[in-house]
Amino acid sequence: MPKVTIASLEKSYNGEDLFSDLTFEVIAGMRLAVTGPNGCGKSTLLKLIAGKIEPDGGVIAISKTARVGYVAQEFTDEDLEHGLLSWVLAALPSWNCLWKEWENAAHTNDQALIERLSERQADLEHQFGYNPEHKARTILTGLGFSEHNMLSKIAELSGGWRERAKLGRVLLQGADILLLDEPTNHLDLEAVEWLENYLLAFRGVVIYVAHDLIFLNRVGTHVLYLGAGKAVVRRGSFTQFLEWRAENSSQRSREAVKLSARIENEYSYINRFKAQARKAAQAQSKLKKVVKLEEELSQIQVETESHRAGRSLAFKMPPTSRGDKAAISVVELEFSYDGRPPSLWPVLDFQLFRGKKVALAAPNGAGKSTLLKVILGQLEPNAGYAKIGQNTSLAYFSQHQSEILRSEATALSEIRRLCDPDTTEEQLKGVLGLFLLGQSYFERPISALSGGEKNRLILASLFLSRANLLILDEPTNHLDLESREGLIAALKDYDGTLFFVAHDRHLLTEVAEEIWALTDTGVEVFQTFKGYDNHRKQALTGVGSSSPAYKKPEVESKPEKRKLTKEEKRRQADIRNELYKDLKPRLAKYEKLEKDLEKVLEEQSVMEEKLNDPGLYNDSGAAIELNSSYSEACSWSESLMEDMAILEEEIAEIEERKKQLLEED
């Protein structure tokens, strides 16, 4: 039975302890999620268990017969020339040697050797299956590789697909102990779900680091939390751990309050009676007790502070100017990389309206990132066009955009290069600090930054752009859990238009107001991620569909309706007339409010430009008057939007009643 035992583990870097007296045990059937803030040593712990680096002290014991699988190797030039399938299969022992020995044993009639070779064959078949190539194809298909990819050279694969290849090779090796560091990076929804199901059925030990909240909760049986004083191992999901930790922290805070009060009372007694000979001994005894109580209080305070110590990404996108009603217009759009039919997708026609937050969804290879590049003008369409609104200011984040950073430059110089030249040094440094890239990062070279730190630097430049349209391609890749939560909160509050591609199910659920699925018939709209996800899963199990990933749900036939009497029709007509009387003034009022809102927002925009002019503040009276006018305009616009929201609900309710009447008719 595979088992990993850690006892009194010590590891430090640059004089700072990562682990001190770390002790825990993981047995077969456990899937341990290693969590904690940035820099707490999660990836270092996996390297220590894999034997890639040495501890400063303590013991790491792994069952003697256990095989460890760890995704770490870099590709050599020779690896890159291999076909994907052959490189993955090369991780297995060669069967040719076994058959050669078997032939020799049979030729010499060596029964003892034949028996040993039979046992070895049984072990290999148990470990790798009767058909290793079939198993390899199954794993690679589950990770999203096509038959064409399997025959391609690794050199032809992008960085993300190479990472998948490494994961596939480790899974094929049949390890008893799997060590996985952010395995969901570069995986699409289908591949993430396949990996989840694979790990749920895995009978060995799994120790993994992940920043995908849903993956953490679904896969983990236990949580190891680092970086908060003493490491904690708890049974249950990550969400259950957070609930326990919050309750534990609250309880410890209450204990601290009680201890403080008790210490204060004891000191009061000591101060009153320490000068009296009769009570001096008793006061001295109490003083010893107080010292112990203070030590206990100090320990509680250290634990409580450590819970708050990890900084998390917390920012709010600045207000944006009002853009065009249609932020993106796509008309009869077609594209293929060789410029010849067929197009990557069917002819596309859609408009993304101002203020909407839409996620573009489809399996890898369906052309999501390509569509974004066509919209951005980075690729030329075969037919049709994609247009950004004239008054729409755009900012773009790509999952590969960190490649535009110059490795020898510093973080501060790069954000200065990427931002408006009028941005002050103080603003640049302030925004870097906001994205957890404070003073110690300013002069740090880009080559020394992690993937997550590079992504945060790019996100910081988007923050400074004040764009009213954000186009994001996998914005959470390489971000830790706390940074993802901060980004999700900021995007939810963002007042501009958002069009993004993501495979982070938590991000899709929390931020997207609609999911636009790229299907074999065009764009199909879903009101929630849950609705899209249910449709996707049903389609994947669909039978007899030429395109199972996007099978249209069958429409149930409705029973024949009873014909209405004349009296019922007259009554319905009266109700419709009443509804129309209710609806007409509301529509007129809404139209008026919309015009008023556009006017006041234009006034706000003009005032914002004046407020951003440093020369204004030479005249304090004018500055105060303009600030007052701006505050009034903001209050008025908020009031108008609240009134419009109420009217929208009333109009929607009347329209729904009209629809029900039509269905009954």
XYZ file of C-alpha atoms in Angstrom:
665
model
C 0.000 0.000 0.000
C 1.575 3.346 -1.079
C 2.216 5.820 1.713
C 4.090 9.098 2.189
C 5.298 9.994 5.689
C 6.744 13.432 6.506
C 8.365 13.862 9.936
C 9.903 17.062 11.368
C 10.593 18.445 7.881
C 12.745 21.609 7.720
C 13.400 23.807 4.695
C 14.474 27.441 4.426
C 15.479 29.874 1.696
C 17.577 33.008 2.213
C 17.406 32.560 5.975
C 13.579 32.364 6.057
C 11.829 29.158 7.151
C 9.396 27.649 4.666
C 8.785 24.580 6.832
C 9.613 24.064 10.463
C 8.805 20.740 12.136
C 6.306 19.838 9.386
C 4.781 16.425 10.091
C 1.940 14.559 8.333
C 1.128 11.275 6.602
C -0.749 10.482 3.369
C -2.001 6.942 2.699
C -3.607 5.228 -0.294
C -7.030 6.661 -1.094
C -6.166 10.130 0.220
C -6.102 13.072 -2.185
C -4.324 15.863 -0.350
C -4.839 19.444 -1.565
C -1.808 21.549 -0.586
C -2.987 25.138 -0.118
C -1.803 28.429 1.351
C -0.777 31.962 0.339
C 1.872 32.843 -2.264
C 5.392 31.911 -1.209
C 4.381 29.452 1.534
C 6.224 26.560 -0.173
C 3.496 24.518 -1.879
C 5.509 23.690 -5.011
C 8.684 23.287 -2.937
C 6.970 20.585 -0.859
C 6.126 18.603 -4.022
C 9.760 18.879 -5.193
C 10.972 17.638 -1.806
C 8.661 14.597 -1.896
C 9.682 13.899 -5.528
C 13.352 13.991 -4.470
C 14.175 16.894 -6.799
C 15.606 18.973 -3.931
C 16.930 18.050 -0.482
C 15.399 19.103 2.861
C 17.454 20.923 5.503
C 16.258 18.467 8.111
C 13.629 15.857 8.951
C 12.492 12.700 7.159
C 10.537 12.013 3.949
C 9.651 8.317 3.827
C 7.939 6.714 0.820
C 6.837 3.061 0.643
C 9.684 1.026 -0.883
C 7.703 -0.448 -3.768
C 5.740 2.735 -4.521
C 6.281 4.440 -7.894
C 6.198 8.245 -7.819
C 4.783 10.258 -10.736
C 5.805 13.920 -10.886
C 5.452 16.335 -13.810
C 8.726 18.229 -13.819
C 10.987 17.145 -16.664
C 11.955 19.653 -19.355
C 11.937 18.584 -22.993
C 15.308 17.872 -24.582
C 15.960 18.606 -28.271
C 15.671 14.840 -28.870
C 12.264 14.732 -27.100
C 10.935 17.520 -29.321
C 11.641 15.464 -32.457
C 9.568 12.514 -31.140
C 5.959 11.981 -32.112
C 3.630 12.628 -29.154
C 2.299 9.067 -28.858
C 5.754 7.443 -29.173
C 7.228 9.850 -26.573
C 4.456 9.071 -24.080
C 4.810 5.309 -24.666
C 8.612 5.577 -24.224
C 7.973 6.044 -20.486
C 6.973 2.353 -20.268
C 9.460 -0.553 -20.061
C 10.084 -2.272 -23.377
C 8.152 -5.497 -23.937
C 10.637 -6.520 -26.638
C 13.223 -7.503 -24.015
C 10.641 -9.702 -22.270
C 9.705 -11.534 -25.489
C 13.370 -12.068 -26.386
C 14.096 -13.638 -22.977
C 10.938 -15.733 -23.355
C 12.064 -17.105 -26.724
C 15.478 -18.041 -25.312
C 13.900 -19.740 -22.262
C 11.499 -21.688 -24.491
C 14.397 -22.696 -26.799
C 16.435 -24.064 -23.856
C 13.304 -25.366 -22.084
C 14.276 -23.433 -18.899
C 11.042 -23.919 -16.916
C 12.249 -21.931 -13.882
C 13.014 -18.911 -16.092
C 9.711 -19.307 -17.966
C 7.873 -19.224 -14.617
C 9.721 -16.055 -13.553
C 9.014 -14.431 -16.921
C 5.309 -15.337 -16.581
C 5.205 -13.578 -13.216
C 6.966 -10.556 -14.739
C 4.506 -10.500 -17.639
C 1.564 -10.605 -15.193
C 3.085 -7.712 -13.211
C 3.541 -5.618 -16.366
C -0.004 -6.346 -17.553
C -1.385 -5.459 -14.115
C 0.632 -2.241 -14.015
C 0.243 -1.036 -17.609
C -2.698 -3.058 -18.977
C -2.844 -5.600 -21.784
C -2.662 -2.895 -24.442
C -0.457 0.043 -23.335
C -0.956 1.896 -26.633
C -4.742 1.770 -26.206
C -4.351 3.090 -22.639
C -2.043 5.871 -23.877
C -4.552 6.893 -26.561
C -7.374 6.887 -23.987
C -5.428 9.189 -21.629
C -4.332 11.557 -24.412
C -7.874 11.716 -25.819
C -9.187 12.495 -22.332
C -6.693 15.367 -22.113
C -8.050 16.767 -25.381
C -5.543 15.503 -27.995
C -6.893 14.593 -31.422
C -5.684 11.632 -33.481
C -3.736 14.112 -35.627
C -2.012 15.558 -32.505
C -0.885 12.088 -31.393
C 1.115 11.632 -34.581
C 2.530 15.186 -34.516
C 6.016 15.981 -33.261
C 6.177 17.521 -29.793
C 8.048 20.464 -31.357
C 4.840 21.285 -33.288
C 2.782 21.595 -30.080
C 2.272 24.895 -28.227
C 3.530 25.343 -24.660
C 0.127 24.510 -23.137
C -0.222 21.286 -25.136
C 3.330 20.260 -24.205
C 2.347 20.560 -20.538
C -0.617 18.260 -21.232
C 1.768 15.779 -22.889
C 3.907 15.679 -19.729
C 0.798 15.037 -17.615
C -0.322 12.257 -19.992
C 3.079 10.524 -19.760
C 3.010 10.572 -15.943
C -0.551 9.185 -15.844
C 0.399 6.387 -18.265
C 3.356 5.296 -16.112
C 0.896 3.923 -13.586
C 2.430 5.641 -10.542
C 1.165 4.767 -7.054
C 1.865 8.312 -5.822
C 0.891 11.251 -8.038
C 2.417 14.694 -7.358
C 0.590 17.325 -9.429
C 1.425 21.044 -9.493
C -1.443 23.101 -10.978
C -2.575 20.283 -13.306
C -5.634 22.198 -14.585
C -3.592 24.994 -16.203
C -3.990 24.800 -20.008
C -6.894 22.293 -19.770
C -10.331 23.037 -21.213
C -13.572 22.144 -19.383
C -13.820 18.665 -20.878
C -10.181 17.835 -20.027
C -10.512 19.206 -16.463
C -13.600 17.046 -15.882
C -11.849 14.008 -17.378
C -8.877 14.557 -15.022
C -11.226 14.993 -12.048
C -12.912 11.666 -12.808
C -9.536 9.969 -13.360
C -8.262 11.136 -9.961
C -11.527 10.257 -8.198
C -11.089 6.658 -9.412
C -7.338 6.589 -8.599
C -6.571 4.212 -5.718
C -3.124 5.452 -4.774
C -1.890 8.675 -3.145
C -2.538 12.056 -4.766
C -0.802 15.201 -3.462
C -1.606 18.246 -5.544
C -1.476 22.045 -5.725
C -4.389 23.716 -7.550
C -5.969 27.156 -7.742
C -9.241 26.052 -9.350
C -11.781 26.246 -6.503
C -14.180 23.682 -8.018
C -11.326 21.245 -8.769
C -10.014 21.683 -5.206
C -13.405 20.897 -3.726
C -14.297 18.025 -6.020
C -11.009 16.102 -5.937
C -9.593 16.631 -2.434
C -10.365 14.356 0.515
C -7.997 16.310 2.809
C -6.427 19.782 2.949
C -2.893 20.681 4.032
C -2.725 24.417 4.755
C 0.741 26.000 4.882
C 1.906 29.485 5.752
C -0.218 30.240 8.824
C 2.020 29.389 11.754
C 1.786 25.666 12.332
C 0.719 23.678 9.253
C -2.762 22.188 9.496
C -4.113 18.961 7.947
C -7.908 18.609 7.919
C -10.253 16.045 6.419
C -12.852 17.416 3.985
C -13.076 19.818 1.056
C -11.281 23.147 0.795
C -14.522 25.061 1.381
C -15.169 23.013 4.533
C -11.613 23.804 5.646
C -12.192 27.551 5.161
C -15.413 27.343 7.201
C -13.585 25.479 9.990
C -10.696 27.950 9.886
C -13.018 30.959 10.125
C -14.864 29.435 13.071
C -11.593 28.421 14.733
C -10.177 31.938 14.265
C -13.351 33.460 15.732
C -13.198 31.111 18.705
C -9.531 31.888 19.336
C -10.310 35.619 19.189
C -13.000 35.137 21.837
C -10.480 33.205 23.975
C -7.997 36.068 23.587
C -10.575 38.590 24.837
C -11.324 36.436 27.903
C -7.617 35.924 28.610
C -6.921 39.664 28.337
C -9.687 40.400 30.850
C -8.392 37.713 33.203
C -4.809 39.022 32.983
C -6.041 42.557 33.684
C -7.908 41.359 36.815
C -4.877 39.434 38.036
C -2.626 42.499 37.580
C -5.152 44.601 39.438
C -4.950 42.190 42.422
C -1.129 42.077 42.274
C -0.803 45.873 42.201
C -3.196 46.235 45.164
C -1.607 43.687 47.484
C 2.057 43.281 46.499
C 3.099 45.863 49.120
C 1.209 44.103 51.974
C 3.357 41.542 53.755
C 0.369 39.275 54.463
C -0.639 39.136 50.757
C 2.810 39.473 49.128
C 3.374 35.699 48.689
C -0.057 35.283 47.157
C 0.573 38.227 44.821
C 3.904 36.701 43.783
C 2.194 33.372 43.030
C -0.393 35.160 40.906
C 2.400 36.931 39.015
C 3.795 33.543 37.904
C 0.326 32.544 36.701
C -0.015 35.819 34.787
C 3.284 35.187 32.977
C 1.931 31.815 31.768
C -1.384 33.419 30.769
C 0.492 36.096 28.793
C 2.454 33.393 26.951
C -0.817 31.650 26.083
C -2.343 34.953 24.906
C 0.749 35.718 22.813
C 0.461 32.328 21.075
C -3.240 32.918 20.273
C -2.423 36.379 18.909
C 0.355 34.955 16.692
C -2.075 32.335 15.297
C -4.807 34.925 14.720
C -2.419 37.353 13.010
C -1.002 34.589 10.811
C -4.535 33.902 9.548
C -4.667 37.510 8.362
C -1.050 37.720 7.234
C -1.430 36.506 3.648
C -2.091 39.466 1.367
C -4.674 38.939 -1.313
C -5.353 40.733 -4.565
C -8.094 43.279 -3.823
C -8.761 46.108 -6.254
C -11.619 47.853 -8.003
C -11.507 48.767 -11.679
C -11.686 52.572 -12.082
C -14.825 54.122 -13.628
C -14.846 54.170 -17.426
C -16.213 56.583 -20.010
C -19.484 55.725 -21.742
C -18.813 53.911 -25.022
C -20.944 53.088 -28.071
C -24.175 51.133 -27.630
C -22.630 48.286 -29.700
C -19.141 47.717 -28.310
C -18.460 44.894 -30.810
C -20.270 44.284 -34.124
C -19.623 41.061 -36.071
C -21.238 40.711 -39.509
C -21.123 37.598 -41.769
C -17.696 36.749 -40.362
C -15.665 33.802 -41.698
C -12.033 32.820 -41.102
C -9.589 30.034 -41.940
C -5.835 30.068 -41.521
C -5.082 29.194 -45.152
C -7.670 31.673 -46.419
C -9.724 28.913 -48.051
C -13.031 27.275 -46.994
C -14.135 25.814 -44.721
C -14.214 28.499 -42.041
C -13.191 27.636 -38.469
C -16.781 28.439 -37.503
C -20.072 28.973 -39.375
C -20.873 32.481 -40.626
C -21.086 34.617 -37.478
C -23.413 37.589 -36.900
C -23.722 39.191 -33.461
C -23.466 42.427 -31.496
C -22.100 42.814 -27.975
C -23.898 45.718 -26.338
C -22.427 48.230 -23.915
C -22.189 47.033 -20.305
C -22.725 43.307 -21.028
C -20.418 40.660 -19.562
C -20.254 37.696 -21.908
C -18.107 34.541 -21.883
C -17.286 32.776 -25.150
C -17.344 28.995 -24.657
C -16.436 25.917 -26.717
C -13.947 23.025 -26.528
C -10.276 23.683 -27.322
C -9.682 23.957 -31.058
C -13.108 25.449 -31.821
C -11.547 28.843 -32.565
C -12.345 30.961 -29.480
C -8.940 32.655 -29.204
C -8.824 33.016 -33.004
C -12.187 34.822 -32.965
C -10.834 37.242 -30.356
C -7.783 37.941 -32.541
C -10.006 38.597 -35.579
C -12.112 41.028 -33.511
C -8.913 42.726 -32.326
C -7.690 43.083 -35.916
C -4.687 40.815 -35.370
C -5.998 38.387 -38.012
C -7.709 39.218 -41.325
C -11.090 37.480 -41.912
C -11.884 35.591 -45.129
C -15.258 37.314 -45.364
C -17.404 39.743 -43.400
C -16.015 42.025 -40.718
C -15.634 42.588 -36.969
C -15.742 46.165 -35.731
C -15.041 47.837 -32.377
C -17.285 50.835 -31.589
C -15.787 54.220 -32.510
C -16.063 55.557 -28.936
C -15.096 52.242 -27.383
C -11.624 52.062 -25.807
C -10.194 48.555 -25.739
C -7.790 46.663 -23.473
C -6.777 43.064 -24.222
C -5.319 40.319 -22.033
C -3.984 37.142 -23.635
C -2.957 33.936 -21.870
C 0.329 34.281 -23.821
C 0.624 38.049 -23.399
C 3.339 37.741 -20.762
C 5.566 36.813 -23.726
C 5.556 40.506 -24.740
C 7.441 41.345 -21.534
C 11.180 41.885 -21.951
C 13.006 39.416 -19.717
C 15.932 41.751 -18.933
C 13.714 44.749 -18.021
C 12.416 45.495 -14.508
C 8.776 45.322 -13.413
C 8.594 49.109 -13.018
C 10.152 49.861 -16.403
C 7.818 47.399 -18.148
C 4.614 48.814 -16.708
C 5.935 52.281 -17.596
C 6.431 51.070 -21.206
C 2.947 49.505 -21.407
C 1.014 52.446 -19.952
C 0.084 55.958 -21.003
C 3.265 58.120 -20.910
C 1.361 60.724 -18.871
C 0.937 58.265 -15.974
C 2.994 59.499 -13.019
C 5.646 57.452 -11.232
C 3.527 57.507 -8.059
C 0.528 56.110 -9.950
C 2.629 53.330 -11.490
C 4.070 52.296 -8.126
C 0.669 52.541 -6.438
C -0.971 50.238 -8.982
C 1.915 47.738 -8.805
C 1.406 47.630 -5.033
C -2.312 47.095 -5.574
C -1.457 43.987 -7.619
C 0.906 42.605 -4.920
C 4.005 43.803 -6.789
C 5.167 46.302 -4.187
C 8.518 47.982 -3.584
C 10.570 44.773 -3.507
C 9.416 44.056 -7.095
C 10.046 47.478 -8.652
C 13.646 46.761 -9.718
C 13.246 42.984 -10.033
C 13.902 41.692 -13.592
C 10.983 40.093 -15.469
C 13.004 36.864 -15.791
C 12.836 36.502 -11.982
C 9.014 36.749 -11.855
C 6.729 33.718 -11.658
C 3.980 33.110 -14.233
C 1.390 34.502 -11.825
C 3.459 37.625 -11.109
C 3.869 38.301 -14.855
C 0.109 37.949 -15.344
C -0.554 40.349 -12.458
C 1.817 42.858 -14.101
C -0.195 42.673 -17.351
C -3.460 43.001 -15.388
C -2.028 46.091 -13.653
C -1.447 47.697 -17.057
C -5.100 46.961 -17.978
C -6.179 48.649 -14.751
C -4.343 51.823 -15.756
C -5.866 51.798 -19.254
C -9.380 52.783 -18.001
C -10.743 50.967 -21.067
C -14.520 50.581 -21.356
C -14.145 47.245 -23.216
C -12.026 44.404 -21.837
C -11.288 41.354 -23.993
C -9.681 38.641 -21.850
C -8.293 35.258 -22.904
C -7.803 32.922 -19.915
C -7.129 35.724 -17.379
C -6.812 33.402 -14.349
C -4.035 31.164 -15.721
C -1.114 31.054 -13.252
C -3.011 33.166 -10.693
C -3.270 31.739 -7.182
C -6.632 31.251 -5.467
C -6.559 34.591 -3.604
C -5.641 36.525 -6.768
C -8.416 34.772 -8.709
C -10.959 35.776 -6.078
C -9.722 39.383 -6.226
C -9.960 39.442 -10.034
C -13.475 37.946 -9.964
C -14.649 40.611 -7.493
C -13.146 43.395 -9.646
C -14.711 42.097 -12.873
C -18.122 41.756 -11.210
C -17.963 45.455 -10.241
C -16.475 46.610 -13.584
C -18.822 49.130 -15.237
C -17.610 48.544 -18.810
C -18.193 45.785 -21.375
C -16.510 42.419 -20.919
C -15.913 39.680 -23.521
C -13.782 36.793 -22.308
C -12.667 33.205 -22.772
C -12.044 31.091 -19.665
C -12.109 27.517 -18.428
C -12.288 28.526 -14.748
C -15.806 27.381 -13.795
C -15.922 29.639 -10.731
C -15.060 32.703 -12.851
C -17.658 31.723 -15.473
C -20.346 31.237 -12.821
C -19.665 34.449 -10.913
C -18.901 36.951 -13.686
C -20.577 35.946 -16.965
C -24.094 37.349 -17.463
C -24.427 35.207 -20.582
C -22.510 32.306 -22.113
C -22.145 32.431 -25.903
C -21.329 28.933 -27.149
C -19.552 28.566 -30.496
C -21.444 25.680 -32.095
C -21.649 24.057 -35.507
C -24.580 26.360 -36.306
C -23.117 29.628 -35.005
C -23.467 31.302 -31.605
C -25.926 29.788 -29.128
C -26.795 31.946 -26.093
C -27.209 30.601 -22.532
C -28.370 32.819 -19.670
C -26.171 31.132 -17.043
C -23.044 28.994 -16.951
C -25.061 26.264 -15.231
C -27.486 26.210 -18.163
C -24.629 25.983 -20.664
C -22.831 23.329 -18.606
C -25.927 21.139 -18.348
C -26.504 21.448 -22.106
C -22.834 20.644 -22.795
C -22.875 17.530 -20.601
C -26.133 16.277 -22.115
C -24.735 16.866 -25.607
C -21.534 14.962 -24.826
C -23.601 11.884 -23.942
C -25.948 12.393 -26.919
C -26.592 9.391 -29.186
C -26.696 9.579 -32.965
C -25.605 13.206 -33.216
C -23.219 14.209 -35.965
C -21.819 16.821 -33.602
C -22.304 15.400 -30.078
C -20.585 18.304 -28.341
C -23.334 20.645 -29.525
C -26.439 18.558 -30.121
C -29.571 20.703 -30.096
C -31.922 19.616 -27.303
C -35.052 17.963 -28.617
C -38.260 19.917 -28.179
C -41.047 18.014 -26.496
C -44.298 17.908 -28.431
C -47.050 19.799 -26.626
C -50.550 18.412 -26.137
C -53.310 19.982 -28.201
C -54.907 22.972 -26.486
C -58.596 23.278 -25.718
C -60.280 25.926 -27.886
C -61.379 29.019 -25.963
C -65.008 30.126 -25.837
C -66.032 33.552 -27.131
C -66.467 34.779 -23.550
C -62.968 33.628 -22.610
C -61.498 35.293 -25.722
C -63.309 38.557 -24.899
C -62.034 38.431 -21.314
C -58.472 37.830 -22.541
C -58.772 40.756 -24.966
C -59.829 43.000 -22.071
C -56.857 41.843 -20.025
C -54.497 42.504 -22.974
C -55.908 46.024 -23.342
C -55.358 46.679 -19.631
C -51.807 45.361 -19.873
C -51.157 47.625 -22.874
C -52.478 50.623 -20.904
C -50.097 49.710 -18.078
C -47.171 49.122 -20.430
C -47.384 52.189 -22.700
C -46.681 54.921 -20.071
C -43.882 52.842 -18.563
C -42.171 52.485 -21.951
C -42.526 56.230 -22.544
C -41.122 57.017 -19.091
C -38.231 54.571 -19.608
C -37.358 56.230 -22.937
C -37.320 59.657 -21.267
C -35.141 58.407 -18.387
C -32.730 56.834 -20.882
C -32.338 60.167 -22.715
C -31.857 61.997 -19.388
C -29.242 59.427 -18.358
C -27.298 59.775 -21.629
C -27.297 63.553 -21.168
C -26.074 63.469 -17.567
C -23.407 60.848 -18.394
C -22.094 63.078 -21.186
C -21.949 65.959 -18.680
C -20.096 63.697 -16.225
C -17.599 62.770 -18.929
C -16.892 66.455 -19.677
C -16.488 67.233 -15.956
C -14.161 64.240 -15.480
C -11.844 65.597 -18.172
C -11.784 68.978 -16.420
C -11.193 67.365 -13.016
C -8.218 65.459 -14.465
C -6.644 68.757 -15.579
C -4.004 69.781 -12.950
C -4.470 73.446 -13.920
C -8.001 73.417 -12.461
C -6.631 73.234 -8.929
C -4.846 76.584 -9.302
C -8.298 78.087 -8.720
C -9.579 76.469 -5.503
C -13.014 78.054 -5.859
C -13.534 76.658 -9.362
C -12.286 73.226 -8.257
C -14.721 73.127 -5.310
C -17.631 74.239 -7.516
C -16.827 71.643 -10.208
C -16.447 68.850 -7.640
C -19.833 69.799 -6.196
C -21.443 69.744 -9.659
C -19.799 66.400 -10.402
C -21.124 64.891 -7.143
C -24.640 66.109 -7.991
C -24.381 64.612 -11.493
C -23.233 61.275 -10.043
C -26.125 61.224 -7.579
C -28.589 62.128 -10.348
C -27.270 59.402 -12.702
C -27.493 56.796 -9.906
C -31.066 57.892 -9.162
C -31.980 57.623 -12.855
C -30.460 54.140 -13.112
C -32.360 52.989 -10.019
C -35.644 54.289 -11.504
C -34.848 52.568 -14.808
C -34.096 49.293 -13.032
C -37.507 49.414 -11.288
C -39.224 50.164 -14.614
C -37.345 47.314 -16.324
C -38.694 44.876 -13.751
C -42.253 46.194 -14.157
C -42.025 46.078 -17.983
C -40.596 42.542 -17.882
C -43.438 41.425 -15.589
C -46.112 42.884 -17.932
C -44.420 41.337 -20.981
C -44.351 37.965 -19.222
C -48.101 38.203 -18.486
C -48.733 39.091 -22.163
C -46.673 36.088 -23.230
C -48.667 33.776 -20.965
C -51.903 35.103 -22.451
C -50.645 34.447 -25.977
C -49.701 30.887 -25.024
C -53.189 30.305 -23.617
C -54.834 31.842 -26.696
